[in-house]
Amino acid sequence: MTATFQPLPATLTAIETVHEAVRVFTFEHNQPMTVAPGQFAEILLPGIGSFPVSACGYVTAGSFQACIKQVGRVTTALFRSAIGDRIDLRGPFGHGFPLADLDGRDLLLIAGGLGIAPIRALLQAVQGRPVRSITLLYGVRRADDLLFLPELKALAASSCLRLLLAVEEPLVGSLPPLWCNGTITDLLDELPAVLDNTAVAVCGPPQMYAALLERLAESGIAAERIFANLERRMRCGVGQCGHCVAGGRYVCTEGPVFNLVQLRQMPGAIA
Amino acid sequence: MQFITLDKTTGSSLWEVLAAVCTMLTPGLAPDGLVRWLPAKGWPLSDVLLPAAPVKAFLLPQNEVVWGNASDAATLRPTALIGVTLCDLAAVAVLDRVFAADSGWQRRRHNLFLVGMPCAGDADCFCSSWSKLPACDLYVDQNRRLWLVSPRAIALYTKAGFPGERDERGPVLPLGKQTAATGALFEQPLPQPEALAAAAARCLGCGVCTAVCPTCQCFDLREAIGDDNVVQRLRVWDSCQFAEHGRVAGDNFRPQQVDRLRFRLEHKLHGFGPERGEVTCVGCGRCARACPSGLGLHSLLAPDAGGRS
């Protein structure tokens, strides 16, 4: 028996469908385990398989919330689960977004696709912290792919958040306010000219990082305040199994959140 | 450091002290033609042979239940490996750091007594010169001195009435195989992209290099149903040379064999994680012996310096 791999029994307590293939699952357990924004946990379906996933909500100890897309065998099994089912967890793993470093900053959140999940957790976490302002740039391929839109719009309406949306697939008719046709990088033109007090948190598909991160640095944001959450096939979570290594670093233990100074020293870490 | 001279009068007594608490194994030629760990009856009289499988096979089983049933390993009788080469000792030290917090590794490590010995090497190996003795329990040097290295070895032999003599110079260590002719292999840069692509074109992606490598540690975690329908979680050896290794939902971070070959070289030359900046190749040459395409690490780094190609 290897204690590192001992799972934590949890119960599936809520399922919310937020897209035809995406649901938010809430798990509850009786341990003081909290998955901070940017950290991840492993969801295990006994006898079926497991996968790593980051927290999509900032919740109290004893609870874990994850936004999951149905893509394969194990996620399909999870989608067939019912409230009350036993699901195991392992974690939390890795380093999340450095909340204290964001205090007093103009916070720029950037999410691509399902990358909104950990960004949503971060957005919830900073609500109670002294950040100076929050802007969210959120890009998806199709308008239907936008997740958590009602709650994001509600935050924007209450002036807690400046929300800008980018949709790659052309929209029919006139564009609603906040929207643009294009990608995340097209939204960068909407940012203020002076960004020297800005801190950035990014999560999205790997191909998004290469173009985006250096452009953010060129716009005047300090590289040590540009944080990106790397997606990798994290298996053990404890820096042993070798799967998630990028640029010589274990993403599971040294990340998954890295700043741009670190990423520049990790060849191959971002596409 | 303390030593006891292995002579006709003490040799068998010293053997019995260890054999009383451990199952004794030493490298020998097995009927299948491979060098394997076989039951040992006395101190090896000549240079030791390099077993086909590295010592990691004793410490990180190819298939291990990491969750789902009680383990009986804690009750296993300790094993003493008599005649571990310096390269294999160095490899255990590398993995000791990787698995420092792993209870399964630590339990098996506690049950494994490592007795180092020099070896003559062969055409495929390429270790650096040994400036210090890698961690082990006992070491038998070229002068037939049995060095008591670890605290538990000192305690064992002191209790048995063999406190030994002291020689602060420690054992004489053999010269490594890396010579002026081969150059400092481990200081070589990674091969140029064209050379790496040419090597990748010959690589079968079979992963045998990683299976026999004493410092390759990659594993996968798999679900299984064990006896009595008990759900189990298995830790199973994996290989960074397999296409699945870098796959994540919808993507693959090492899609081509050349990416995977570079990944392996980066680990061997530059280390990963806490071992970053350290050479994790110990020069045993097993990859050269095992690779069906002749792509041993030696030939990848210095294709003109000898070794198989």
Coordinates of C-alpha atoms in Angstrom, one line a residue:
Chain A
M1 CA 0.0 0.0 0.0
T2 CA 1.4 3.4 -0.9
A3 CA -0.1 6.2 1.1
T4 CA 0.4 8.7 -1.7
F5 CA -2.3 6.9 -3.7
Q6 CA -4.8 6.6 -0.9
P7 CA -8.0 8.2 -2.3
L8 CA -10.5 10.2 -0.3
P9 CA -14.0 8.9 -0.4
A10 CA -16.5 11.6 -1.5
T11 CA -20.1 11.8 -2.5
L12 CA -21.5 13.4 -5.6
T13 CA -24.0 15.9 -4.2
A14 CA -24.9 18.1 -7.2
I15 CA -24.9 18.0 -11.0
E16 CA -25.5 21.1 -13.1
T17 CA -25.7 21.0 -16.8
V18 CA -24.1 24.2 -18.2
H19 CA -23.7 23.0 -21.8
E20 CA -24.9 20.0 -23.8
A21 CA -21.6 18.3 -23.1
V22 CA -20.4 20.1 -20.0
R23 CA -21.6 19.7 -16.4
V24 CA -20.5 21.1 -13.1
F25 CA -20.2 18.3 -10.5
T26 CA -20.0 19.0 -6.8
F27 CA -18.5 16.5 -4.4
E28 CA -18.5 16.5 -0.7
H29 CA -16.2 14.7 1.8
N30 CA -15.4 14.9 5.4
Q31 CA -11.8 15.9 5.2
P32 CA -10.2 19.3 5.5
M33 CA -9.2 19.2 1.8
T34 CA -9.6 22.4 -0.3
V35 CA -8.6 22.7 -3.9
A36 CA -7.5 26.3 -4.4
P37 CA -8.0 28.1 -7.8
G38 CA -5.4 26.7 -10.2
Q39 CA -4.7 23.6 -8.1
F40 CA -6.1 20.3 -9.3
A41 CA -7.5 17.1 -7.9
E42 CA -7.9 13.6 -9.3
I43 CA -11.4 12.2 -9.7
L44 CA -11.5 8.4 -9.5
L45 CA -14.3 6.2 -10.4
P46 CA -13.5 3.0 -8.7
G47 CA -12.8 0.2 -11.2
I48 CA -13.2 2.5 -14.2
G49 CA -10.5 5.1 -14.2
S50 CA -9.4 8.6 -13.2
F51 CA -8.6 12.0 -14.5
P52 CA -7.1 15.2 -13.2
V53 CA -9.3 18.3 -13.1
S54 CA -9.0 21.8 -11.6
A55 CA -11.5 23.4 -9.3
C56 CA -14.1 25.5 -11.0
G57 CA -15.5 27.1 -7.9
Y58 CA -14.0 28.6 -4.8
V59 CA -15.7 26.6 -2.1
T60 CA -15.1 25.7 1.5
A61 CA -13.2 22.8 2.9
G62 CA -15.2 19.6 2.6
S63 CA -16.4 20.3 -0.9
F64 CA -14.9 20.3 -4.4
Q65 CA -16.5 21.6 -7.6
A66 CA -15.3 20.7 -11.1
C67 CA -16.5 21.6 -14.6
I68 CA -16.1 18.6 -16.8
K69 CA -16.6 18.0 -20.5
Q70 CA -17.7 14.5 -21.6
V71 CA -14.9 13.4 -23.9
G72 CA -13.9 9.8 -23.1
R73 CA -14.6 6.6 -21.2
V74 CA -14.1 7.9 -17.7
T75 CA -15.9 11.2 -18.1
T76 CA -18.8 9.3 -19.8
A77 CA -19.0 7.1 -16.7
L78 CA -19.1 10.2 -14.5
F79 CA -21.9 11.7 -16.6
R80 CA -23.8 8.5 -16.0
S81 CA -23.4 8.8 -12.2
A82 CA -26.2 10.1 -10.0
I83 CA -26.4 12.3 -7.0
G84 CA -25.4 10.2 -3.9
D85 CA -22.9 8.1 -5.8
R86 CA -19.5 7.4 -4.2
I87 CA -16.7 9.0 -6.2
D88 CA -13.1 9.1 -4.9
L89 CA -10.8 12.1 -4.9
R90 CA -7.1 12.6 -4.6
G91 CA -5.4 16.0 -4.0
P92 CA -5.1 18.9 -3.8
F93 CA -2.1 18.9 -6.1
G94 CA 0.3 21.6 -7.3
H95 CA 0.5 25.3 -6.8
G96 CA -2.5 27.5 -7.8
F97 CA -2.7 31.2 -8.7
P98 CA -0.8 33.3 -6.1
L99 CA -3.8 35.1 -4.6
A100 CA -1.7 37.4 -2.3
D101 CA 0.3 38.6 -5.3
L102 CA -2.9 39.8 -7.0
D103 CA -3.9 42.1 -4.1
G104 CA -3.8 45.8 -5.1
R105 CA -3.5 44.9 -8.8
D106 CA -5.7 45.5 -11.8
L107 CA -6.5 41.8 -12.4
L108 CA -6.8 40.7 -16.0
L109 CA -8.3 37.2 -16.3
I110 CA -8.1 35.4 -19.7
A111 CA -9.9 32.2 -20.4
G112 CA -10.1 30.2 -23.6
G113 CA -12.8 27.5 -24.0
L114 CA -13.0 25.2 -20.9
G115 CA -10.1 27.2 -19.4
I116 CA -12.9 29.3 -17.9
A117 CA -13.2 26.6 -15.2
P118 CA -10.2 27.5 -13.0
I119 CA -10.6 31.2 -14.0
R120 CA -14.1 31.1 -12.5
A121 CA -12.7 29.7 -9.3
L122 CA -10.1 32.5 -9.2
L123 CA -12.8 35.1 -10.0
Q124 CA -14.8 33.9 -7.0
A125 CA -11.8 33.8 -4.8
V126 CA -10.7 37.4 -5.5
Q127 CA -14.2 38.8 -4.8
G128 CA -13.3 39.0 -1.1
R129 CA -9.8 40.4 -1.7
P130 CA -8.5 43.9 -2.2
V131 CA -7.8 43.7 -6.0
R132 CA -8.2 47.1 -7.7
S133 CA -10.2 46.0 -10.7
I134 CA -11.1 42.8 -12.6
T135 CA -11.3 42.4 -16.3
L136 CA -12.2 39.1 -17.9
L137 CA -11.5 38.2 -21.5
Y138 CA -13.2 35.0 -22.5
G139 CA -12.9 33.4 -25.9
V140 CA -14.7 30.4 -27.4
R141 CA -15.2 28.9 -30.8
R142 CA -19.0 29.1 -31.0
A143 CA -21.4 31.3 -29.0
D144 CA -23.0 28.1 -27.6
D145 CA -19.7 27.2 -25.9
L146 CA -19.8 30.2 -23.5
L147 CA -20.1 28.7 -20.0
F148 CA -21.4 30.5 -16.9
L149 CA -22.6 33.4 -19.0
P150 CA -25.6 34.4 -16.7
E151 CA -23.4 34.7 -13.6
L152 CA -20.6 36.5 -15.5
K153 CA -23.1 38.9 -16.9
A154 CA -24.6 39.5 -13.4
L155 CA -21.1 40.3 -12.1
A156 CA -20.5 42.6 -15.0
A157 CA -23.9 44.3 -14.4
S158 CA -22.9 44.9 -10.7
S159 CA -19.7 46.6 -11.8
C160 CA -17.6 43.9 -10.1
L161 CA -16.2 42.9 -13.5
R162 CA -15.5 44.2 -16.9
L163 CA -16.4 41.4 -19.3
L164 CA -15.3 41.1 -22.9
L165 CA -16.2 38.1 -25.0
A166 CA -14.7 36.8 -28.2
V167 CA -16.4 34.2 -30.5
E168 CA -14.5 32.8 -33.4
E169 CA -17.5 31.6 -35.4
P170 CA -19.2 34.6 -37.0
L171 CA -22.4 35.6 -35.3
V172 CA -25.5 36.2 -37.3
G173 CA -26.9 39.8 -37.0
S174 CA -25.6 42.6 -35.0
L175 CA -23.1 41.9 -32.1
P176 CA -24.4 42.3 -28.6
P177 CA -22.5 44.7 -26.4
L178 CA -19.3 43.1 -24.8
W179 CA -18.9 40.7 -27.8
C180 CA -16.5 40.6 -30.6
N181 CA -16.0 38.2 -33.5
G182 CA -12.5 36.8 -33.3
T183 CA -10.1 35.4 -30.8
I184 CA -8.8 36.4 -27.4
T185 CA -5.9 38.3 -29.0
D186 CA -8.4 40.6 -30.8
L187 CA -9.7 41.6 -27.4
L188 CA -6.3 42.8 -26.2
D189 CA -7.0 46.0 -28.2
E190 CA -9.7 46.8 -25.7
L191 CA -7.3 47.0 -22.8
P192 CA -6.0 50.3 -21.4
A193 CA -2.8 51.7 -22.8
V194 CA -1.0 51.6 -19.4
L195 CA -0.9 48.2 -17.8
D196 CA 2.0 48.6 -15.3
N197 CA -0.2 47.7 -12.3
T198 CA -1.7 44.7 -14.0
A199 CA -1.5 41.0 -13.1
V200 CA -2.7 38.4 -15.5
A201 CA -4.1 34.9 -15.0
V202 CA -4.5 32.8 -18.1
C203 CA -6.1 29.4 -18.8
G204 CA -6.9 28.0 -22.1
P205 CA -5.8 25.5 -24.8
P206 CA -2.0 25.2 -25.3
Q207 CA -2.0 26.9 -28.7
M208 CA -3.5 30.0 -27.1
Y209 CA -0.4 30.6 -24.9
A210 CA 2.3 31.0 -27.5
A211 CA 0.7 34.0 -29.2
L212 CA -0.8 35.5 -26.1
L213 CA 1.7 35.5 -23.3
E214 CA 4.6 37.3 -25.0
R215 CA 2.1 39.8 -26.4
L216 CA 0.9 40.6 -22.9
A217 CA 4.5 41.1 -21.8
E218 CA 5.1 43.4 -24.8
S219 CA 2.2 45.5 -23.7
G220 CA 4.0 46.4 -20.5
I221 CA 2.8 43.8 -18.0
A222 CA 5.7 42.4 -15.9
A223 CA 6.5 38.8 -17.0
E224 CA 6.6 37.7 -13.3
R225 CA 2.9 38.8 -13.0
I226 CA 1.7 36.9 -16.1
F227 CA 0.5 33.6 -14.7
A228 CA -0.6 30.7 -16.9
N229 CA -2.2 27.4 -15.9
L230 CA -0.7 24.5 -17.9
E231 CA -2.8 21.6 -18.9
R232 CA -0.9 18.3 -18.9
R233 CA -1.7 14.6 -18.6
M234 CA -1.1 14.6 -14.8
R235 CA -1.3 11.1 -13.5
C236 CA 0.4 10.7 -10.1
G237 CA 0.2 14.3 -9.0
V238 CA 3.3 13.9 -6.8
G239 CA 6.2 14.4 -9.3
Q240 CA 7.0 10.7 -9.9
C241 CA 5.3 9.3 -12.9
G242 CA 7.0 11.5 -15.6
H243 CA 3.9 12.2 -17.7
C244 CA 3.4 15.9 -17.1
V245 CA 7.1 17.0 -17.4
A246 CA 7.5 20.1 -19.5
G247 CA 10.8 22.0 -19.9
G248 CA 12.4 19.7 -17.2
R249 CA 9.8 20.6 -14.6
Y250 CA 7.0 18.5 -13.1
V251 CA 3.9 20.5 -13.9
C252 CA 1.9 18.6 -11.2
T253 CA 4.2 19.7 -8.3
E254 CA 6.0 22.8 -9.6
G255 CA 2.9 24.1 -11.4
P256 CA 0.4 23.8 -12.9
V257 CA 0.5 27.6 -12.5
F258 CA 3.7 29.2 -13.8
N259 CA 4.6 32.8 -14.5
L260 CA 6.1 33.9 -17.8
V261 CA 9.6 34.2 -16.4
Q262 CA 9.5 30.5 -15.5
L263 CA 7.9 29.5 -18.8
R264 CA 10.6 31.2 -20.8
Q265 CA 13.1 28.8 -19.1
M266 CA 11.0 25.8 -19.9
P267 CA 11.5 25.0 -23.6
G268 CA 8.5 23.3 -25.1
A269 CA 6.2 24.0 -22.2
I270 CA 4.0 26.3 -24.2
A271 CA 3.2 25.5 -27.9
Chain B
M1 CA 35.5 4.3 7.0
Q2 CA 35.6 0.8 8.5
F3 CA 36.6 -2.3 6.6
I4 CA 37.2 -6.0 7.2
T5 CA 39.6 -8.0 5.1
L6 CA 38.0 -10.8 3.2
D7 CA 40.3 -13.8 3.6
K8 CA 40.0 -17.5 4.0
T9 CA 39.4 -17.4 7.7
T10 CA 36.9 -14.5 7.8
G11 CA 35.1 -14.7 4.4
S12 CA 32.6 -17.4 5.3
S13 CA 31.9 -16.0 8.7
L14 CA 31.2 -12.6 7.3
W15 CA 29.0 -14.2 4.7
E16 CA 27.0 -16.1 7.4
V17 CA 26.4 -12.9 9.3
L18 CA 24.6 -11.3 6.4
A19 CA 23.0 -14.6 5.2
A20 CA 21.4 -15.1 8.6
V21 CA 19.2 -12.0 8.0
C22 CA 18.9 -11.8 4.2
T23 CA 18.2 -13.8 1.1
M24 CA 21.5 -13.6 -0.8
L25 CA 21.5 -13.0 -4.6
T26 CA 24.3 -12.3 -7.0
P27 CA 24.4 -11.7 -10.8
G28 CA 24.9 -14.9 -12.7
L29 CA 24.3 -16.4 -16.1
A30 CA 20.8 -17.9 -16.1
P31 CA 19.8 -20.8 -18.3
D32 CA 18.1 -18.4 -20.7
G33 CA 21.4 -16.7 -21.5
L34 CA 20.7 -13.5 -19.6
V35 CA 22.5 -12.3 -16.6
R36 CA 20.0 -12.4 -13.7
W37 CA 20.0 -12.2 -9.9
L38 CA 20.5 -15.8 -8.8
P39 CA 20.9 -17.4 -5.3
A40 CA 24.5 -16.8 -4.1
K41 CA 26.7 -19.0 -2.0
G42 CA 29.7 -16.8 -1.3
W43 CA 31.4 -13.6 -2.1
P44 CA 32.0 -13.3 -5.9
L45 CA 35.7 -14.0 -6.6
S46 CA 36.0 -12.1 -9.9
D47 CA 34.5 -8.9 -11.4
V48 CA 30.7 -8.9 -11.2
L49 CA 28.5 -9.1 -14.2
L50 CA 25.9 -6.5 -15.0
P51 CA 22.4 -8.0 -14.7
A52 CA 20.0 -7.4 -17.7
A53 CA 17.4 -5.9 -15.4
P54 CA 18.4 -2.9 -13.2
V55 CA 18.0 -2.8 -9.4
K56 CA 14.9 -0.7 -9.8
A57 CA 13.0 -3.9 -10.5
F58 CA 13.4 -4.8 -6.8
L59 CA 12.2 -1.4 -5.7
L60 CA 9.6 -0.4 -8.2
P61 CA 7.8 -3.5 -9.3
Q62 CA 6.6 -3.6 -12.9
N63 CA 3.0 -4.0 -11.6
E64 CA 2.2 -2.9 -8.1
V65 CA -1.0 -2.6 -6.2
V66 CA -0.8 0.9 -4.7
W67 CA -4.3 0.9 -3.3
G68 CA -7.1 -1.6 -2.8
N69 CA -5.7 -4.4 -0.7
A70 CA -3.4 -4.9 2.2
S71 CA 0.2 -5.5 1.4
D72 CA 2.2 -8.3 3.0
A73 CA 5.5 -6.8 1.9
A74 CA 6.3 -5.6 5.4
T75 CA 6.8 -9.1 6.5
L76 CA 9.1 -10.1 3.6
R77 CA 12.6 -11.4 4.4
P78 CA 15.2 -8.8 3.4
T79 CA 17.2 -9.4 0.3
A80 CA 20.9 -8.7 -0.1
L81 CA 22.2 -8.0 -3.6
I82 CA 25.8 -9.1 -3.6
G83 CA 27.8 -7.4 -6.4
V84 CA 25.9 -4.3 -7.4
T85 CA 27.9 -2.3 -9.9
L86 CA 28.8 1.3 -9.1
C87 CA 26.6 2.5 -11.9
D88 CA 23.6 0.6 -10.5
L89 CA 24.3 1.9 -7.0
A90 CA 24.4 5.5 -8.5
A91 CA 21.1 4.8 -10.2
V92 CA 19.4 3.7 -6.9
A93 CA 20.6 7.0 -5.4
V94 CA 18.9 8.9 -8.2
L95 CA 15.6 7.1 -7.7
D96 CA 15.9 7.3 -3.9
R97 CA 15.5 11.0 -4.3
V98 CA 12.5 10.7 -6.7
F99 CA 10.7 8.3 -4.4
A100 CA 11.8 9.8 -1.1
A101 CA 8.2 10.3 -0.1
D102 CA 6.8 7.0 -1.5
S103 CA 6.0 4.6 1.2
G104 CA 6.1 1.5 -1.1
W105 CA 9.6 2.4 -2.4
Q106 CA 10.9 3.2 1.1
R107 CA 9.5 -0.1 2.5
R108 CA 11.2 -2.2 -0.2
R109 CA 14.4 -0.1 0.0
H110 CA 14.5 -0.8 3.7
N111 CA 14.4 -4.5 2.9
L112 CA 17.2 -4.4 0.3
F113 CA 20.8 -4.6 1.4
L114 CA 23.1 -3.4 -1.4
V115 CA 26.6 -4.8 -1.6
G116 CA 28.6 -2.9 -4.2
M117 CA 31.5 -4.3 -6.2
P118 CA 33.7 -3.0 -9.0
C119 CA 33.1 -4.4 -12.5
A120 CA 35.3 -4.6 -15.6
G121 CA 32.6 -3.1 -17.8
D122 CA 32.1 -4.1 -21.4
A123 CA 31.9 -2.7 -24.9
D124 CA 28.6 -0.9 -24.3
C125 CA 29.0 0.8 -21.0
F126 CA 30.4 4.3 -20.5
C127 CA 30.4 5.4 -16.9
S128 CA 32.2 8.4 -15.6
S129 CA 35.1 8.0 -13.3
W130 CA 34.0 7.4 -9.7
S131 CA 35.2 10.1 -7.4
K132 CA 33.1 8.9 -4.5
L133 CA 31.4 5.7 -3.6
P134 CA 27.6 5.8 -4.3
A135 CA 25.4 5.0 -1.3
C136 CA 25.3 1.3 -0.4
D137 CA 25.5 -0.9 2.7
L138 CA 28.7 -2.8 2.0
Y139 CA 31.4 -2.5 -0.7
V140 CA 33.9 -5.1 -1.7
D141 CA 36.9 -3.5 -3.4
Q142 CA 39.6 -4.8 -5.7
N143 CA 41.8 -5.5 -2.6
R144 CA 39.2 -7.8 -1.1
R145 CA 38.3 -5.4 1.6
L146 CA 34.7 -5.5 2.8
W147 CA 33.8 -1.9 3.6
L148 CA 31.1 -1.2 6.1
V149 CA 29.4 1.8 4.6
S150 CA 25.9 2.2 6.0
P151 CA 25.1 2.5 9.7
R152 CA 23.0 -0.7 9.6
A153 CA 25.9 -2.6 8.1
I154 CA 28.3 -1.3 10.8
A155 CA 25.7 -2.2 13.4
L156 CA 25.2 -5.7 12.0
Y157 CA 28.9 -6.6 11.8
T158 CA 29.9 -4.8 15.1
K159 CA 27.2 -6.8 16.9
A160 CA 28.5 -10.0 15.3
G161 CA 32.0 -9.3 16.6
F162 CA 33.6 -7.8 13.5
P163 CA 34.1 -4.1 14.2
G164 CA 36.7 -3.9 11.5
E165 CA 39.7 -1.6 11.0
R166 CA 39.6 2.0 9.9
D167 CA 41.0 3.6 6.8
E168 CA 39.8 7.1 6.2
R169 CA 40.8 7.0 2.6
G170 CA 37.9 4.7 1.9
P171 CA 37.9 2.1 -0.9
V172 CA 39.9 2.3 -4.1
L173 CA 37.3 3.0 -6.8
P174 CA 37.6 1.8 -10.4
L175 CA 38.3 4.2 -13.3
G176 CA 35.2 4.9 -15.3
K177 CA 34.9 3.9 -19.0
Q178 CA 34.7 7.5 -20.3
T179 CA 38.1 8.3 -21.5
A180 CA 39.8 10.9 -23.6
A181 CA 38.8 8.9 -26.6
T182 CA 35.1 9.1 -25.9
G183 CA 35.2 12.6 -24.4
A184 CA 32.9 13.8 -21.6
L185 CA 29.8 12.3 -22.9
F186 CA 27.5 13.7 -20.3
E187 CA 28.6 17.3 -21.2
Q188 CA 27.6 16.8 -24.8
P189 CA 24.8 19.1 -26.0
L190 CA 21.6 17.3 -27.3
P191 CA 22.1 16.1 -30.8
Q192 CA 21.2 18.6 -33.6
P193 CA 17.6 18.4 -34.8
E194 CA 18.7 16.6 -38.1
A195 CA 20.6 14.0 -36.2
L196 CA 17.8 13.5 -33.7
A197 CA 15.3 13.2 -36.6
A198 CA 17.5 10.6 -38.2
A199 CA 17.7 8.6 -35.0
A200 CA 13.9 8.9 -34.5
A201 CA 13.3 7.5 -37.9
R202 CA 15.1 4.3 -36.8
C203 CA 13.5 4.2 -33.4
L204 CA 10.7 1.6 -33.1
G205 CA 9.2 3.3 -30.1
C206 CA 9.2 -0.1 -28.3
G207 CA 10.3 1.4 -25.0
V208 CA 12.9 -1.3 -24.2
C209 CA 15.5 1.4 -23.5
T210 CA 13.3 2.8 -20.7
A211 CA 12.5 -0.6 -19.3
V212 CA 16.1 -1.6 -18.8
C213 CA 17.3 1.9 -17.8
P214 CA 18.2 2.0 -14.1
T215 CA 17.0 5.6 -13.7
C216 CA 13.8 5.6 -15.8
Q217 CA 10.9 5.8 -13.5
C218 CA 7.8 6.6 -15.6
F219 CA 4.7 4.8 -14.6
D220 CA 1.0 4.8 -15.2
L221 CA -1.8 4.4 -12.8
R222 CA -4.5 1.9 -13.8
E223 CA -7.7 0.7 -12.4
A224 CA -8.2 -3.1 -12.0
I225 CA -10.5 -5.6 -10.3
G226 CA -8.5 -7.9 -8.1
D227 CA -9.3 -11.1 -6.3
D228 CA -12.7 -11.2 -4.5
N229 CA -13.8 -8.4 -6.9
V230 CA -11.8 -5.8 -4.9
V231 CA -11.2 -2.6 -6.8
Q232 CA -7.5 -2.0 -7.1
R233 CA -5.2 0.8 -8.3
L234 CA -2.1 -0.4 -10.0
R235 CA 1.2 1.3 -10.6
V236 CA 2.5 -0.1 -13.9
W237 CA 5.8 0.7 -15.6
D238 CA 5.3 3.1 -18.5
S239 CA 7.6 4.5 -21.1
C240 CA 8.1 8.1 -22.4
Q241 CA 8.8 6.4 -25.8
F242 CA 5.1 5.4 -26.1
A243 CA 2.8 7.7 -28.1
E244 CA 0.3 7.7 -25.3
H245 CA 2.7 9.0 -22.7
G246 CA 2.2 12.7 -23.7
R247 CA -1.4 12.5 -24.5
V248 CA -3.9 14.7 -22.8
A249 CA -7.6 15.2 -23.6
G250 CA -7.6 16.3 -27.3
D251 CA -3.9 16.8 -27.6
N252 CA -0.4 15.2 -27.4
F253 CA 2.5 17.2 -26.1
R254 CA 5.0 14.8 -27.6
P255 CA 3.3 13.7 -30.8
Q256 CA 6.3 12.5 -32.8
Q257 CA 8.9 9.9 -32.0
V258 CA 11.6 12.6 -32.3
D259 CA 9.8 14.6 -29.5
R260 CA 9.8 11.5 -27.3
L261 CA 13.5 10.7 -28.1
R262 CA 14.4 14.3 -27.1
F263 CA 12.3 14.0 -23.9
R264 CA 14.3 10.9 -22.9
L265 CA 17.6 12.5 -23.7
E266 CA 16.6 15.6 -21.7
H267 CA 15.9 13.4 -18.7
K268 CA 19.2 11.5 -18.9
L269 CA 21.4 14.6 -19.5
H270 CA 19.6 17.3 -17.6
G271 CA 17.3 15.6 -15.1
F272 CA 13.7 16.5 -14.2
G273 CA 12.2 18.2 -11.2
P274 CA 14.4 18.1 -8.1
E275 CA 17.1 16.4 -10.2
R276 CA 17.0 19.2 -12.8
G277 CA 20.6 20.1 -13.8
E278 CA 21.9 16.6 -12.8
V279 CA 22.9 13.9 -15.2
T280 CA 20.7 10.9 -14.5
C281 CA 22.4 8.6 -16.9
V282 CA 24.8 6.4 -15.1
G283 CA 26.5 4.9 -18.2
C284 CA 25.5 1.3 -17.7
G285 CA 25.0 0.8 -21.4
R286 CA 21.9 -1.4 -21.0
C287 CA 20.0 0.8 -23.6
A288 CA 22.7 0.0 -26.2
R289 CA 22.5 -3.7 -25.5
A290 CA 18.7 -3.8 -25.6
C291 CA 17.8 -1.4 -28.4
P292 CA 16.9 -3.4 -31.6
S293 CA 17.9 -0.3 -33.7
G294 CA 21.3 0.3 -32.0
L295 CA 20.1 3.6 -30.5
G296 CA 21.9 3.4 -27.1
L297 CA 22.4 6.8 -25.4
H298 CA 26.1 6.5 -26.0
S299 CA 25.7 6.4 -29.8
L300 CA 23.1 9.2 -29.7
L301 CA 25.5 11.5 -28.0
A302 CA 28.7 10.6 -29.6
P303 CA 28.0 8.5 -32.7
D304 CA 31.6 8.6 -33.8
A305 CA 33.2 7.7 -30.5
G306 CA 32.6 4.0 -30.6
G307 CA 29.9 1.8 -29.1
R308 CA 27.3 0.1 -31.2
S309 CA 25.5 2.1 -33.9

